[in-house]
XYZ file of N, CA and C in Angstrom:
243
model
N -2.601 -35.063 7.221
C -3.081 -34.273 6.285
C -3.366 -34.893 4.787
N -4.648 -34.389 4.404
C -5.006 -34.888 3.258
C -4.168 -34.669 2.044
N -3.990 -35.729 1.303
C -3.147 -35.668 -0.392
C -3.742 -34.759 -1.073
N -3.253 -33.312 -1.334
C -4.079 -32.324 -2.077
C -3.413 -32.421 -3.552
N -2.700 -33.529 -4.097
C -2.472 -33.370 -5.410
C -3.390 -34.832 -6.121
N -4.023 -35.573 -5.137
C -5.037 -36.458 -5.564
C -6.150 -36.312 -5.425
N -6.567 -35.356 -4.774
C -8.122 -34.904 -4.231
C -8.681 -34.309 -5.409
N -10.090 -34.516 -5.740
C -10.728 -33.983 -6.434
C -11.295 -32.444 -6.336
N -11.316 -32.422 -4.867
C -11.850 -30.761 -4.729
C -10.768 -30.036 -4.267
N -10.734 -28.841 -4.652
C -9.743 -28.075 -4.579
C -9.388 -27.580 -3.150
N -7.939 -27.506 -2.950
C -7.657 -27.404 -1.578
C -7.288 -25.881 -1.073
N -7.643 -25.292 -0.192
C -7.509 -23.927 0.003
C -6.618 -24.047 1.380
N -5.431 -23.433 1.478
C -4.813 -23.202 2.479
C -4.806 -21.960 3.283
N -5.092 -22.013 4.517
C -5.434 -21.099 5.380
C -4.335 -20.300 5.964
N -4.480 -18.683 5.352
C -3.135 -18.056 5.782
C -3.752 -17.320 6.681
N -2.874 -16.746 7.657
C -3.181 -15.791 8.480
C -3.583 -14.517 8.216
N -4.499 -13.974 9.000
C -4.964 -12.523 8.469
C -4.300 -11.690 8.988
N -3.485 -10.938 8.011
C -2.484 -9.695 8.184
C -2.865 -8.722 9.063
N -4.289 -8.171 8.973
C -4.929 -7.164 9.736
C -4.979 -7.560 11.164
N -4.882 -8.603 11.555
C -5.387 -8.806 13.152
C -4.074 -9.159 13.523
N -3.929 -8.506 14.767
C -2.441 -8.747 15.665
C -2.373 -10.335 15.889
N -0.892 -10.810 15.826
C -0.866 -12.144 16.366
C -0.721 -12.362 17.716
N -1.369 -13.365 18.056
C -1.535 -13.472 19.582
C -0.364 -14.267 19.866
N 0.442 -13.453 21.000
C 1.472 -13.960 21.670
C 1.467 -14.441 22.948
N 1.269 -15.323 23.657
C 0.939 -15.589 24.925
C 1.757 -14.819 26.151
N 3.040 -14.735 25.720
C 3.931 -14.213 26.596
C 3.986 -12.327 26.670
N 3.571 -12.325 25.369
C 3.459 -10.671 25.180
C 1.893 -10.047 25.024
N 0.952 -10.684 25.143
C -0.416 -9.931 25.076
C -0.861 -9.900 26.247
N -0.297 -9.117 27.464
C -0.723 -8.944 28.818
C -1.597 -7.443 28.648
N -1.252 -6.697 27.618
C -1.564 -5.516 27.658
C -3.387 -5.553 27.040
N -4.223 -5.244 27.862
C -5.684 -5.578 27.509
C -6.413 -4.355 27.029
N -5.658 -2.934 26.899
C -6.085 -1.926 26.595
C -5.974 -1.919 25.270
N -5.145 -2.499 24.568
C -4.894 -2.689 23.208
C -6.248 -2.853 22.534
N -6.725 -1.843 21.582
C -8.003 -2.239 20.966
C -7.588 -3.122 19.501
N -8.522 -3.800 19.049
C -8.395 -4.615 17.667
C -8.998 -3.718 16.977
N -8.366 -3.681 15.659
C -8.561 -2.934 14.259
C -10.007 -3.236 14.145
N -10.703 -2.270 13.573
C -11.941 -2.270 13.117
C -11.836 -2.797 11.625
N -12.779 -3.910 11.407
C -12.774 -4.802 10.107
C -13.289 -4.052 9.090
N -14.211 -3.094 9.337
C -14.792 -2.255 8.156
C -14.219 -1.095 7.687
N -12.993 -0.640 8.387
C -12.366 0.783 7.775
C -11.658 0.449 6.635
N -11.648 1.312 5.703
C -10.726 1.313 4.556
C -9.425 1.856 4.829
N -8.343 1.371 4.652
C -7.008 1.870 5.197
C -6.709 2.803 4.423
N -6.543 2.914 3.060
C -6.139 3.715 2.337
C -6.739 3.969 0.913
N -6.811 4.787 -0.041
C -7.196 4.819 -1.062
C -6.158 5.787 -1.833
N -5.719 5.562 -3.262
C -4.751 5.796 -4.200
C -5.387 6.895 -5.072
N -5.294 8.079 -5.077
C -5.793 8.977 -5.954
C -4.982 9.133 -6.987
N -5.430 9.014 -8.291
C -4.635 9.124 -9.850
C -5.407 9.974 -10.424
N -4.522 11.245 -10.704
C -5.556 12.147 -11.663
C -5.525 11.921 -13.183
N -6.472 12.121 -14.097
C -6.159 11.939 -15.449
C -4.813 12.571 -15.654
N -4.152 11.805 -16.849
C -2.699 12.422 -16.898
C -2.363 12.465 -18.374
N -2.709 13.511 -19.169
C -2.535 13.464 -20.583
C -1.165 13.607 -21.010
N -0.685 12.906 -22.125
C 0.480 12.955 -22.387
C 0.901 14.326 -23.141
N 1.838 15.035 -22.797
C 1.937 16.422 -23.291
C 3.493 16.411 -23.972
N 4.208 15.502 -23.998
C 5.536 15.300 -24.366
C 6.286 15.192 -23.107
N 8.042 15.048 -23.409
C 8.814 14.967 -22.154
C 9.639 15.893 -22.239
N 10.372 16.263 -21.181
C 11.331 17.642 -20.770
C 12.816 16.774 -21.165
N 13.680 17.470 -21.675
C 14.974 16.867 -21.868
C 15.565 15.919 -20.829
N 16.401 14.961 -21.083
C 16.840 14.079 -19.980
C 17.315 14.556 -18.803
N 18.385 15.424 -18.669
C 19.001 16.026 -17.752
C 18.137 16.869 -16.773
N 17.047 17.437 -17.408
C 16.217 18.324 -16.794
C 14.918 17.467 -16.096
N 14.802 16.155 -16.642
C 14.025 15.398 -15.910
C 14.339 14.873 -14.697
N 15.650 14.338 -15.262
C 16.578 13.599 -13.819
C 16.414 14.792 -12.530
N 16.613 15.912 -12.785
C 16.922 16.975 -11.933
C 15.536 17.168 -11.182
N 14.313 17.221 -11.988
C 13.198 17.464 -11.466
C 12.398 15.954 -10.673
N 13.008 15.002 -11.224
C 12.314 13.585 -10.767
C 11.068 13.216 -11.530
N 10.800 13.819 -12.642
C 9.940 13.177 -13.653
C 10.251 13.766 -14.944
N 9.978 12.833 -15.879
C 9.994 13.112 -17.561
C 8.714 14.030 -17.974
N 7.774 13.941 -17.041
C 6.461 14.478 -17.796
C 6.408 15.734 -17.234
N 6.183 16.905 -17.985
C 6.085 18.412 -17.520
C 4.694 18.523 -16.741
N 3.720 17.830 -17.181
C 2.220 17.807 -16.393
C 2.622 17.106 -14.637
N 3.353 16.416 -14.655
C 3.326 15.622 -13.431
C 4.389 16.448 -12.404
N 4.901 17.423 -12.943
C 6.063 18.065 -12.192
C 5.332 19.033 -11.124
N 5.401 18.597 -9.878
C 4.740 19.413 -8.853
C 5.804 19.601 -7.849
N 6.441 20.423 -7.768
C 7.754 20.734 -6.466
C 6.964 20.853 -5.077
N 7.410 20.395 -4.027
C 6.911 20.908 -2.983
C 7.282 22.035 -2.579
N 6.315 22.691 -2.073
C 6.519 24.232 -1.821
C 5.948 24.315 0.024
N 7.059 24.635 0.702
C 6.753 24.928 2.181
C 5.968 26.130 2.189
N 4.687 26.400 2.465
C 3.867 27.402 2.482
C 4.162 28.287 3.790
N 4.887 27.793 4.790
C 5.228 28.560 5.914
C 6.027 29.416 5.789
N 6.934 29.218 4.616
C 8.103 29.942 4.512
C 8.017 31.343 3.310
N 6.684 31.055 2.655
C 6.150 31.865 1.899
C 5.090 33.098 2.173
């Protein structure tokens, strides 16, 4: 291995790609398993604009799970209503 501290060129260490399954010779017998598509985006977070409109009282905020009244959106089971 090259001495990375005395080298003038930067050294980039290779890291395994976490998106690709690791090949294990004893466990890789299932050939029907598909490889993940490289061009698919896995997730995108949606964060709406959140104007500051004040805070609710401390105990009420802990009960609700949010100190901000405009972020309080309790889950409603629409099948029951």
